[in-house]
Amino acid sequence: MLALEQGRFELEKALLSLDRLSARELMRNASAAHAPAALAEALIAPTLEHLGAAWQQGTVALSQVYMAGRICEELVDEFFPKDAAERRAGPRMAITVLEDHHELGKRIVYSLLRASGFECADYRRQTVAECSARVAGEGIELLLVSTLMLPSALKVRSLRERLAAVGCGAKIAVGGAPFRLDSELWKEVGADATGATASDALALAARFSAEGAR
Amino acid sequence: MSGGEVTSLERVKKALSGAQPDRIPVVLPLTMHGAREVGLPIREYFAKPENVAEGQLRLHRRYGSDALTNFHYAALELEAWGGEALFREDGPANAGAPLVRRLEEVAKLEPPKVADCPCLGRVLEATRMLRQRVGGDVPILGLVVSPFSLPALQLGFERYLQLLCERDDLLPRLLSVNEEYSVEWANAQVAAGVDAIGYYDPVCSATIIPPEMFRGTGQGAAERTLSRIRAPAVTLVGAGRCLPIIDGLARTGTRGLLVGPAEELREVKAATSGKLALLGDLNSVEMRRWDHARVEAEVKRAISAAGPGGGFILCDGSGEVPWQVPEEVLLAIVEAGKRWGRYPLDWIERA
């Protein structure tokens, strides 16, 4: 039985060197001894969170975080059941970019969430009006907003106001360059939380899931 | 130049050569803000060179920056290749859909000729008008998206990362066509009257790709490109980290480096040790909320970190000031920069 602690180290090494074969072999061995939810929670998510923290510290690059997410997503699709109910419990989530044409950040967060066993709807690019209607209509509990441009980050305030106007209590978590450059901006726009790295979304999902369960 | 006063052009040139002018130049890269000056929507403003020339001149009169810029918006370079720029009323235009949908299509890319691109022609015409109206005392700064970062527009950022990580066999051809275009575009701007070129290369930063990948890809592209551009260049890496690749950057032939808030300006100054001039590093997102005291503190911090010994230009840290920064903040930055940036900066030792 592969110890998950050792597995994390091996998986990270394989991901950083884009070694898909080793990553698959490791998953094959681990899945023989652990349930998918345990693998997602104790192997993949911590590995991706560690890479996210390393990006924040400047020891790995965004390209490596991106490729790690994509490879893990492929592993999840191969080794995990297709039925979402058998995946990891979490809040009803969606991710979007608001009137912004830069989707890479969203793609990385989406990939990391799926690779860690969470289900998340990808709204792609939305206007504030489209997004608020969809969030309220689909009963979304946690909306993740990825931004690159400051004007898009500032749109979160309008989104918050529209959601409040229709009585929707969805939480909004924001991330991306403007929020990293200005640590007060997430509060200014009325968000409930912010993440400095893509992998912070994993902790946020777990946190809102626990809060929702209480 | 009149009465022996140092002109902005002399001041900027001296700083870019690593020397110490009379005072630290203050450069505010104001672009779309010219639309506000002439009372036009941003899209309409950039549609005619006479708007941009007039807007830049009014910005220069209002704020007294030590340079003008002919830079319109980065997505203009995608327009030159046949793509689209998507305008908005409260910020820079975004790049539209990528030109290349499948990586294999890279082999079919052919560089556009500058003379065949009306969008580039407008920039050149605005440059000529500006040069004629400001004379030789004020520098005009141009910009090219680097051959190594241009694919983020041509392919989309995600597809480009896939290429870099998994299909680097396609990179030489891509860099080759992009280098031809970038050199021609930069030199056309020089011929129209710009004094220095901003070499916009955000993908090369250690925030985006590992340093070893930069050394094998973007560094060579920069060396080949900058050696053919007939004006001094300054490298802009967006808000990314540059310390891990600082020696490689210095070898590209760039004259200077724009430093953003991701790194300590003082550390970058120590690491470049006279090899590169530095520009930066005011936080352009936070400055929307700055009051006078905060402006003064930030300006003094930047000057004390990178001003001593020369080779420094006070500037924002991203290369483009957001539309939302209030006029009074911009005026206060220029005023504080000119007041605290006069050499010999002996207030730093007293502080």
Coordinates of C-alpha atoms in Angstrom, one line a residue:
Chain A
M1 CA 0.0 0.0 0.0
L2 CA 1.4 3.3 -1.0
A3 CA 1.7 5.8 1.9
L4 CA -0.1 8.9 0.8
E5 CA 2.6 11.1 2.4
Q6 CA 5.3 9.6 0.2
G7 CA 2.8 9.6 -2.7
R8 CA 2.5 13.4 -2.5
F9 CA 6.2 13.8 -2.9
E10 CA 6.3 11.4 -5.9
L11 CA 3.3 12.9 -7.5
E12 CA 4.7 16.5 -7.2
K13 CA 8.0 15.3 -8.7
A14 CA 6.1 13.7 -11.7
L15 CA 3.9 16.7 -12.2
L16 CA 6.8 19.2 -12.3
S17 CA 8.7 17.1 -14.8
L18 CA 5.5 16.5 -16.9
D19 CA 6.0 12.8 -16.4
R20 CA 2.4 11.5 -17.1
L21 CA 3.5 7.9 -17.1
S22 CA 4.9 8.0 -13.5
A23 CA 1.9 10.0 -12.4
R24 CA -0.5 7.4 -13.8
E25 CA 1.4 4.5 -12.3
L26 CA 1.4 6.2 -8.9
M27 CA -2.4 6.8 -9.2
R28 CA -2.9 3.2 -10.3
N29 CA -1.1 1.9 -7.2
A30 CA -2.8 4.4 -4.8
S31 CA -6.3 3.7 -6.1
A32 CA -5.8 0.0 -5.3
A33 CA -5.7 0.9 -1.7
H34 CA -7.7 4.1 -1.3
A35 CA -11.1 5.3 -2.2
P36 CA -11.3 8.1 -4.8
A37 CA -12.5 10.6 -2.2
A38 CA -9.5 9.8 0.0
L39 CA -7.1 10.1 -2.9
A40 CA -8.6 13.5 -3.9
E41 CA -8.5 14.8 -0.4
A42 CA -5.2 13.3 0.9
L43 CA -3.1 13.0 -2.3
I44 CA -4.1 15.3 -5.2
A45 CA -5.4 18.3 -3.3
P46 CA -2.4 18.6 -0.9
T47 CA 0.0 18.2 -3.8
L48 CA -1.7 20.9 -5.8
E49 CA -2.0 23.2 -2.8
H50 CA 1.7 22.7 -2.2
L51 CA 2.4 23.7 -5.8
G52 CA 0.2 26.8 -5.4
A53 CA 2.1 27.8 -2.2
A54 CA 5.4 27.3 -4.1
W55 CA 4.1 29.6 -6.9
Q56 CA 3.2 32.2 -4.3
Q57 CA 6.7 31.9 -2.8
G58 CA 8.3 32.1 -6.2
T59 CA 9.8 28.7 -6.5
V60 CA 7.6 27.3 -9.3
A61 CA 6.1 29.0 -12.3
L62 CA 2.5 29.4 -13.4
S63 CA 3.1 27.1 -16.4
Q64 CA 4.0 24.3 -14.0
V65 CA 0.9 24.9 -11.9
Y66 CA -1.2 24.9 -15.0
M67 CA 0.3 21.7 -16.4
A68 CA 0.0 20.0 -12.9
G69 CA -3.7 20.8 -12.8
R70 CA -4.3 19.5 -16.3
I71 CA -2.4 16.2 -15.7
C72 CA -4.3 15.7 -12.4
E73 CA -7.6 16.4 -14.2
E74 CA -6.8 13.7 -16.7
L75 CA -6.0 11.3 -13.8
V76 CA -9.2 12.1 -12.1
D77 CA -11.2 11.5 -15.3
E78 CA -9.4 8.1 -15.7
F79 CA -9.5 6.7 -12.2
F80 CA -12.5 8.3 -10.5
P81 CA -16.1 7.4 -11.0
K82 CA -18.0 9.6 -13.4
D83 CA -20.9 9.9 -11.0
A84 CA -20.5 13.3 -9.2
A85 CA -22.3 11.9 -6.1
E86 CA -19.4 9.6 -5.5
R87 CA -16.9 12.4 -5.8
R88 CA -16.0 14.8 -3.0
A89 CA -18.7 16.6 -1.0
G90 CA -18.5 20.4 -1.5
P91 CA -20.7 23.5 -1.9
R92 CA -22.6 23.9 -5.1
M93 CA -19.9 25.9 -7.0
A94 CA -19.5 27.8 -10.2
I95 CA -16.6 29.8 -11.6
T96 CA -16.6 32.7 -14.1
V97 CA -14.7 35.7 -15.5
L98 CA -16.8 38.9 -15.4
E99 CA -16.7 40.8 -18.7
D100 CA -13.0 39.8 -19.0
H101 CA -11.5 38.0 -21.9
H102 CA -8.6 36.4 -20.0
E103 CA -9.7 32.9 -19.0
L104 CA -6.3 31.2 -18.1
G105 CA -6.7 31.9 -14.3
K106 CA -10.2 30.5 -14.3
R107 CA -9.1 27.5 -16.3
I108 CA -6.3 26.7 -13.7
V109 CA -8.7 27.1 -10.7
Y110 CA -11.3 24.9 -12.5
S111 CA -8.8 22.3 -13.3
L112 CA -7.4 22.2 -9.7
L113 CA -10.9 21.9 -8.3
R114 CA -11.9 19.1 -10.5
A115 CA -8.6 17.3 -10.0
S116 CA -9.2 17.5 -6.3
G117 CA -12.5 15.8 -6.6
F118 CA -14.8 18.9 -6.4
E119 CA -17.6 19.5 -8.9
C120 CA -17.8 23.1 -10.3
A121 CA -19.8 24.6 -13.1
D122 CA -17.8 26.6 -15.6
Y123 CA -19.8 29.7 -16.5
R124 CA -17.0 31.0 -18.8
R125 CA -17.3 34.7 -19.5
Q126 CA -20.4 36.4 -18.2
T127 CA -21.9 39.9 -17.9
V128 CA -22.9 40.9 -14.4
A129 CA -26.6 40.5 -15.3
E130 CA -26.1 37.0 -16.9
C131 CA -24.0 35.8 -14.0
S132 CA -26.4 37.0 -11.2
A133 CA -29.4 35.4 -12.9
R134 CA -27.6 32.1 -13.4
V135 CA -26.2 32.0 -9.8
A136 CA -29.6 32.7 -8.3
G137 CA -31.5 30.4 -10.7
E138 CA -29.1 27.4 -10.2
G139 CA -28.8 27.8 -6.4
I140 CA -25.1 28.3 -6.5
E141 CA -23.6 28.5 -3.0
L142 CA -20.1 29.6 -3.8
L143 CA -19.2 31.6 -6.9
L144 CA -15.5 32.0 -7.8
V145 CA -14.6 35.0 -9.9
S146 CA -11.2 35.0 -11.6
T147 CA -9.9 38.4 -12.9
L148 CA -6.9 39.8 -14.8
M149 CA -8.0 43.3 -15.4
L150 CA -8.9 45.9 -12.8
P151 CA -12.2 47.0 -14.4
S152 CA -13.4 43.4 -14.3
A153 CA -12.4 43.1 -10.6
L154 CA -14.5 46.2 -9.9
K155 CA -17.5 44.6 -11.5
V156 CA -17.8 42.3 -8.5
R157 CA -19.4 45.1 -6.6
S158 CA -22.3 45.3 -9.1
L159 CA -22.6 41.5 -9.0
R160 CA -22.8 41.6 -5.2
E161 CA -25.5 44.2 -5.4
R162 CA -27.6 42.4 -8.0
L163 CA -27.4 39.1 -6.0
A164 CA -28.5 40.9 -2.9
A165 CA -31.4 42.6 -4.7
V166 CA -32.8 39.1 -5.7
G167 CA -32.2 37.7 -2.2
C168 CA -29.5 35.4 -3.3
G169 CA -27.0 34.6 -0.5
A170 CA -24.3 33.0 -2.6
K171 CA -20.8 33.6 -1.3
I172 CA -18.4 35.3 -3.7
A173 CA -14.7 34.4 -3.7
V174 CA -12.4 36.4 -5.9
G175 CA -8.8 36.0 -7.2
G176 CA -6.4 37.2 -9.8
A177 CA -3.8 39.8 -10.4
P178 CA -5.7 42.9 -9.2
F179 CA -6.5 41.2 -5.9
R180 CA -2.9 40.1 -5.4
L181 CA -1.7 43.6 -6.1
D182 CA -4.2 45.3 -3.8
S183 CA -4.8 43.3 -0.6
E184 CA -7.8 45.5 0.3
L185 CA -9.6 45.3 -3.0
W186 CA -11.7 42.2 -2.3
K187 CA -13.3 44.0 0.7
E188 CA -13.8 47.1 -1.4
V189 CA -15.9 45.2 -4.0
G190 CA -17.9 43.3 -1.4
A191 CA -16.5 39.8 -1.9
D192 CA -16.6 37.2 0.9
A193 CA -13.1 35.9 0.4
T194 CA -10.1 36.0 -1.7
G195 CA -7.3 33.6 -2.7
A196 CA -3.8 34.5 -3.6
T197 CA -3.2 31.4 -5.6
A198 CA -5.4 29.0 -7.7
S199 CA -5.0 26.3 -5.1
D200 CA -6.4 28.6 -2.4
A201 CA -9.8 27.8 -4.1
L202 CA -9.5 24.3 -2.7
A203 CA -9.3 25.5 0.9
L204 CA -12.1 28.0 0.2
A205 CA -14.3 25.2 -1.2
A206 CA -13.6 23.0 1.9
R207 CA -14.2 26.0 4.2
F208 CA -17.6 26.9 2.6
S209 CA -18.6 23.3 2.5
A210 CA -18.0 23.0 6.3
E211 CA -19.8 26.3 6.9
G212 CA -22.7 25.1 4.8
A213 CA -22.9 21.9 6.7
R214 CA -23.2 23.6 10.1
Chain B
M1 CA 16.2 73.5 -24.4
S2 CA 16.4 77.0 -22.9
G3 CA 18.7 78.8 -20.5
G4 CA 20.8 75.7 -19.9
E5 CA 18.0 73.7 -18.3
V6 CA 18.1 70.0 -18.6
T7 CA 15.4 68.8 -20.9
S8 CA 13.3 65.7 -20.3
L9 CA 14.9 63.9 -23.2
E10 CA 18.4 64.5 -21.7
R11 CA 17.2 63.5 -18.3
V12 CA 15.6 60.2 -19.4
K13 CA 18.6 59.3 -21.7
K14 CA 21.0 59.9 -18.8
A15 CA 18.9 57.7 -16.5
L16 CA 18.6 55.0 -19.1
S17 CA 22.4 55.0 -19.5
G18 CA 22.7 54.3 -15.8
A19 CA 24.0 57.8 -14.9
Q20 CA 22.7 60.5 -12.6
P21 CA 20.8 63.4 -14.2
D22 CA 19.7 66.6 -12.4
R23 CA 16.8 64.7 -10.9
I24 CA 15.0 61.4 -11.3
P25 CA 12.7 61.4 -14.3
V26 CA 9.1 60.9 -13.6
V27 CA 7.2 59.0 -16.3
L28 CA 3.5 58.3 -16.0
P29 CA 2.5 55.9 -18.8
L30 CA -0.9 57.4 -19.5
T31 CA -2.5 56.0 -22.6
M32 CA -6.4 55.8 -22.8
H33 CA -6.5 58.8 -20.4
G34 CA -6.0 61.0 -23.4
A35 CA -9.6 60.1 -24.4
R36 CA -10.8 61.8 -21.3
E37 CA -8.7 64.9 -22.1
V38 CA -10.3 65.3 -25.5
G39 CA -13.8 64.2 -24.4
L40 CA -14.1 61.0 -26.6
P41 CA -15.0 57.4 -25.8
I42 CA -11.8 55.2 -25.8
R43 CA -12.6 53.4 -29.0
E44 CA -13.2 56.6 -30.9
Y45 CA -10.1 58.3 -29.4
F46 CA -7.8 55.6 -30.7
A47 CA -9.5 55.6 -34.2
K48 CA -7.7 58.8 -35.3
P49 CA -4.0 59.7 -34.9
E50 CA -4.9 63.4 -34.4
N51 CA -6.9 62.5 -31.3
V52 CA -4.0 60.6 -29.8
A53 CA -1.5 63.3 -30.6
E54 CA -3.8 65.9 -29.0
G55 CA -4.6 63.7 -26.0
Q56 CA -0.9 63.0 -25.3
L57 CA -0.1 66.7 -25.5
R58 CA -2.9 67.7 -23.1
L59 CA -1.8 64.9 -20.7
H60 CA 1.8 66.2 -20.9
R61 CA 0.6 69.8 -20.1
R62 CA -1.6 68.7 -17.3
Y63 CA 0.7 66.3 -15.5
G64 CA 4.2 67.3 -16.6
S65 CA 5.5 63.8 -17.0
D66 CA 9.1 63.5 -18.4
A67 CA 7.9 61.5 -21.4
L68 CA 5.0 60.9 -23.8
T69 CA 4.0 57.6 -25.2
N70 CA 2.6 56.6 -28.6
F71 CA 1.4 53.3 -27.1
H72 CA -2.3 52.6 -27.8
Y73 CA -3.2 49.2 -26.4
A74 CA -1.5 45.8 -26.6
A75 CA -4.4 44.1 -28.6
L76 CA -3.5 46.4 -31.5
E77 CA -0.7 44.0 -32.3
L78 CA -3.3 41.2 -32.6
E79 CA -5.3 43.5 -35.0
A80 CA -2.1 43.8 -37.1
W81 CA -2.1 40.0 -37.5
G82 CA -5.8 39.9 -38.5
G83 CA -7.4 39.6 -35.0
E84 CA -9.7 41.8 -33.1
A85 CA -9.5 44.3 -30.2
L86 CA -12.4 44.4 -27.9
F87 CA -13.0 47.9 -26.4
R88 CA -14.5 48.8 -23.1
E89 CA -15.3 52.2 -21.6
D90 CA -13.3 51.9 -18.4
G91 CA -10.0 50.3 -19.3
P92 CA -7.7 49.1 -22.0
A93 CA -9.0 47.1 -25.0
N94 CA -8.8 43.3 -24.6
A95 CA -7.5 40.9 -27.2
G96 CA -10.3 39.1 -29.1
A97 CA -10.3 35.5 -30.2
P98 CA -6.9 33.9 -30.9
L99 CA -5.8 33.5 -34.5
V100 CA -4.5 30.0 -34.0
R101 CA -7.0 27.4 -32.9
R102 CA -4.8 24.3 -33.3
L103 CA -1.1 24.2 -32.5
E104 CA -0.2 22.8 -35.9
E105 CA -1.5 26.1 -37.5
V106 CA 1.6 27.8 -36.2
A107 CA 3.4 26.6 -39.3
K108 CA 1.1 28.7 -41.5
L109 CA 1.6 32.0 -39.7
E110 CA 3.2 34.7 -41.9
P111 CA 4.3 38.0 -40.5
P112 CA 2.3 41.0 -41.6
K113 CA 4.1 43.9 -43.2
V114 CA 3.8 47.1 -41.2
A115 CA 2.9 49.2 -44.2
D116 CA -0.1 46.9 -44.8
C117 CA -1.6 47.3 -41.3
P118 CA -3.8 50.4 -41.0
C119 CA -3.9 50.0 -37.2
L120 CA -0.1 50.3 -37.0
G121 CA -0.2 53.1 -39.5
R122 CA -2.4 55.1 -37.1
V123 CA 0.2 54.7 -34.4
L124 CA 3.0 55.8 -36.7
E125 CA 1.1 58.9 -37.8
A126 CA 0.3 59.8 -34.2
T127 CA 4.0 59.5 -33.4
R128 CA 5.0 61.8 -36.3
M129 CA 2.4 64.4 -35.2
L130 CA 3.7 64.2 -31.6
R131 CA 7.3 64.5 -32.6
Q132 CA 6.5 67.6 -34.8
R133 CA 4.5 69.2 -32.0
V134 CA 6.8 68.6 -29.0
G135 CA 10.1 69.2 -30.9
G136 CA 13.2 67.5 -29.6
D137 CA 13.0 68.2 -25.8
V138 CA 10.5 65.5 -24.7
P139 CA 11.1 61.8 -25.3
I140 CA 8.4 59.7 -26.9
L141 CA 8.3 56.1 -25.8
G142 CA 7.1 53.3 -28.1
L143 CA 6.3 49.7 -27.4
V144 CA 6.4 46.3 -29.0
V145 CA 5.0 43.1 -27.7
S146 CA 8.0 40.7 -27.7
P147 CA 8.2 37.9 -30.2
F148 CA 8.2 35.5 -27.2
S149 CA 5.0 37.0 -25.6
L150 CA 3.1 37.8 -28.7
P151 CA 1.9 34.1 -29.0
A152 CA -0.2 34.7 -25.8
L153 CA -2.3 36.9 -28.1
Q154 CA -2.0 34.8 -31.3
L155 CA -2.7 31.5 -29.7
G156 CA -4.4 32.4 -26.4
F157 CA -2.5 32.1 -23.2
E158 CA -3.5 28.6 -22.4
R159 CA -2.7 27.2 -25.8
Y160 CA 0.6 28.9 -25.7
L161 CA 1.5 27.4 -22.3
Q162 CA 0.7 24.0 -23.8
L163 CA 3.0 24.7 -26.7
L164 CA 5.8 25.8 -24.4
C165 CA 5.4 22.8 -22.2
E166 CA 4.6 20.0 -24.7
R167 CA 5.2 21.1 -28.3
D168 CA 8.3 23.2 -28.1
D169 CA 9.3 21.8 -31.5
L170 CA 6.9 24.4 -32.9
L171 CA 8.5 27.3 -31.1
P172 CA 11.5 28.1 -33.4
R173 CA 9.2 28.8 -36.4
L174 CA 6.8 30.8 -34.2
L175 CA 9.7 32.9 -32.8
S176 CA 11.2 33.4 -36.2
V177 CA 8.1 34.9 -37.8
N178 CA 7.4 37.0 -34.8
E179 CA 10.9 38.3 -34.6
E180 CA 10.7 39.6 -38.2
Y181 CA 7.5 41.4 -37.4
S182 CA 8.6 42.8 -34.1
V183 CA 11.8 44.2 -35.5
E184 CA 10.1 45.8 -38.4
W185 CA 7.4 47.3 -36.1
A186 CA 9.8 48.6 -33.6
N187 CA 12.1 50.2 -36.2
A188 CA 9.1 51.8 -38.0
Q189 CA 8.3 53.5 -34.7
V190 CA 11.9 54.6 -34.3
A191 CA 11.8 56.1 -37.8
A192 CA 8.5 57.9 -36.9
G193 CA 10.1 59.5 -34.0
V194 CA 10.2 57.4 -30.8
D195 CA 13.3 57.7 -28.6
A196 CA 13.1 54.4 -26.8
I197 CA 11.1 51.1 -27.1
G198 CA 9.3 49.3 -24.3
Y199 CA 9.9 45.6 -25.0
Y200 CA 6.8 44.0 -23.4
D201 CA 7.6 40.5 -22.4
P202 CA 5.4 39.3 -19.6
V203 CA 5.6 35.6 -20.5
C204 CA 9.4 35.6 -19.8
S205 CA 9.0 36.4 -16.1
A206 CA 9.7 33.8 -13.5
T207 CA 6.1 34.1 -12.4
I208 CA 4.9 32.6 -15.6
I209 CA 7.7 30.2 -16.8
P210 CA 10.6 28.6 -15.0
P211 CA 13.9 30.4 -15.3
E212 CA 15.5 27.5 -17.2
M213 CA 12.8 27.7 -19.8
F214 CA 13.4 31.5 -20.2
R215 CA 17.1 30.8 -20.8
G216 CA 16.3 28.4 -23.6
T217 CA 13.6 30.4 -25.3
G218 CA 12.7 34.0 -24.5
Q219 CA 16.2 35.1 -23.7
G220 CA 17.5 34.2 -27.1
A221 CA 14.5 35.8 -28.8
A222 CA 15.1 39.0 -26.9
E223 CA 18.9 39.0 -27.8
R224 CA 18.2 38.5 -31.5
T225 CA 15.3 41.1 -31.5
L226 CA 16.9 43.8 -29.4
S227 CA 20.2 43.7 -31.3
R228 CA 18.2 44.7 -34.5
I229 CA 16.1 47.5 -32.9
R230 CA 17.6 50.9 -33.6
A231 CA 16.8 52.5 -30.3
P232 CA 17.4 51.8 -26.6
A233 CA 14.9 49.3 -25.2
V234 CA 13.5 48.8 -21.8
T235 CA 12.0 45.4 -20.8
L236 CA 8.6 45.2 -19.2
V237 CA 7.7 41.9 -17.5
G238 CA 4.2 43.0 -16.4
A239 CA 3.7 42.4 -12.7
G240 CA 5.9 39.3 -12.7
R241 CA 9.1 38.4 -10.9
C242 CA 12.4 39.1 -12.6
L243 CA 15.1 38.5 -10.0
P244 CA 15.6 34.8 -10.9
I245 CA 16.3 35.7 -14.5
I246 CA 18.1 39.1 -13.9
D247 CA 21.4 38.0 -15.4
G248 CA 19.8 36.6 -18.5
L249 CA 17.8 39.8 -18.9
A250 CA 20.9 41.9 -18.7
R251 CA 22.5 39.8 -21.5
T252 CA 19.6 40.5 -23.9
G253 CA 20.8 44.0 -24.7
T254 CA 18.0 45.7 -22.9
R255 CA 18.9 49.0 -21.3
G256 CA 16.5 48.9 -18.4
L257 CA 13.8 46.9 -16.6
L258 CA 10.4 47.9 -15.3
V259 CA 10.0 46.5 -11.8
G260 CA 6.6 45.8 -10.4
P261 CA 5.3 45.3 -6.8
A262 CA 6.0 41.6 -6.9
E263 CA 9.6 42.2 -5.9
E264 CA 11.5 44.6 -3.6
L265 CA 12.9 47.4 -5.7
R266 CA 15.9 47.6 -3.4
E267 CA 16.8 44.0 -4.0
V268 CA 16.5 44.4 -7.8
K269 CA 18.7 47.4 -7.6
A270 CA 21.4 45.5 -5.7
A271 CA 21.1 42.5 -8.2
T272 CA 21.4 44.6 -11.3
S273 CA 24.4 46.5 -9.8
G274 CA 24.6 49.1 -12.6
K275 CA 24.0 46.6 -15.4
L276 CA 20.5 47.8 -16.0
A277 CA 18.6 51.0 -15.4
L278 CA 15.4 50.5 -13.4
L279 CA 11.9 51.9 -13.7
G280 CA 9.1 51.5 -11.2
D281 CA 7.6 50.5 -9.0
L282 CA 4.5 52.4 -7.8
N283 CA 1.6 50.0 -7.3
S284 CA -0.9 51.2 -9.9
V285 CA -3.9 49.2 -8.5
E286 CA -3.5 50.5 -5.0
M287 CA -2.8 54.1 -6.1
R288 CA -6.5 54.5 -6.8
R289 CA -7.0 55.0 -3.1
W290 CA -3.8 56.9 -2.1
D291 CA -4.0 60.2 -0.3
H292 CA -1.3 62.8 -0.4
A293 CA 0.6 61.3 2.6
R294 CA 0.6 57.9 1.0
V295 CA 1.7 59.3 -2.3
E296 CA 4.6 61.0 -0.6
A297 CA 5.6 57.9 1.4
E298 CA 5.5 55.6 -1.7
V299 CA 7.5 58.0 -3.9
K300 CA 10.1 58.4 -1.2
R301 CA 10.3 54.6 -0.7
A302 CA 10.9 54.0 -4.4
I303 CA 13.4 56.8 -4.7
S304 CA 15.4 55.8 -1.6
A305 CA 15.4 52.1 -2.9
A306 CA 16.6 52.7 -6.4
G307 CA 17.5 56.4 -6.9
P308 CA 21.0 56.6 -5.3
G309 CA 23.7 56.4 -7.9
G310 CA 21.4 57.2 -10.8
G311 CA 19.9 54.8 -13.4
F312 CA 16.4 55.2 -12.1
I313 CA 13.1 56.4 -13.5
L314 CA 10.1 56.8 -11.2
C315 CA 7.1 55.1 -12.9
D316 CA 4.2 52.9 -12.1
G317 CA 5.1 49.2 -11.7
S318 CA 3.0 47.7 -14.5
G319 CA 3.6 50.1 -17.5
E320 CA 0.0 51.3 -17.7
V321 CA -1.8 53.4 -15.2
P322 CA -5.5 52.3 -14.7
W323 CA -8.3 54.5 -16.0
Q324 CA -9.7 54.6 -12.4
V325 CA -6.7 56.5 -10.8
P326 CA -7.9 60.0 -9.8
E327 CA -6.3 63.0 -11.4
E328 CA -5.2 64.4 -8.0
V329 CA -3.2 61.2 -7.3
L330 CA -1.4 61.5 -10.6
L331 CA -0.6 65.2 -10.0
A332 CA 0.6 64.4 -6.5
I333 CA 2.9 61.6 -7.8
V334 CA 4.6 63.9 -10.3
E335 CA 4.9 66.7 -7.8
A336 CA 6.4 64.4 -5.1
G337 CA 8.7 62.7 -7.6
K338 CA 10.1 66.0 -8.8
R339 CA 10.5 67.4 -5.3
W340 CA 12.1 64.3 -3.7
G341 CA 14.0 63.1 -6.8
R342 CA 16.5 66.0 -7.1
Y343 CA 20.1 64.7 -6.8
P344 CA 22.1 64.3 -4.6
L345 CA 19.2 62.9 -2.7
D346 CA 20.9 63.7 0.6
W347 CA 17.5 63.6 2.4
I348 CA 17.8 59.8 2.2
E349 CA 20.8 59.8 4.6
R350 CA 19.1 62.3 6.9
A351 CA 15.9 60.2 7.1

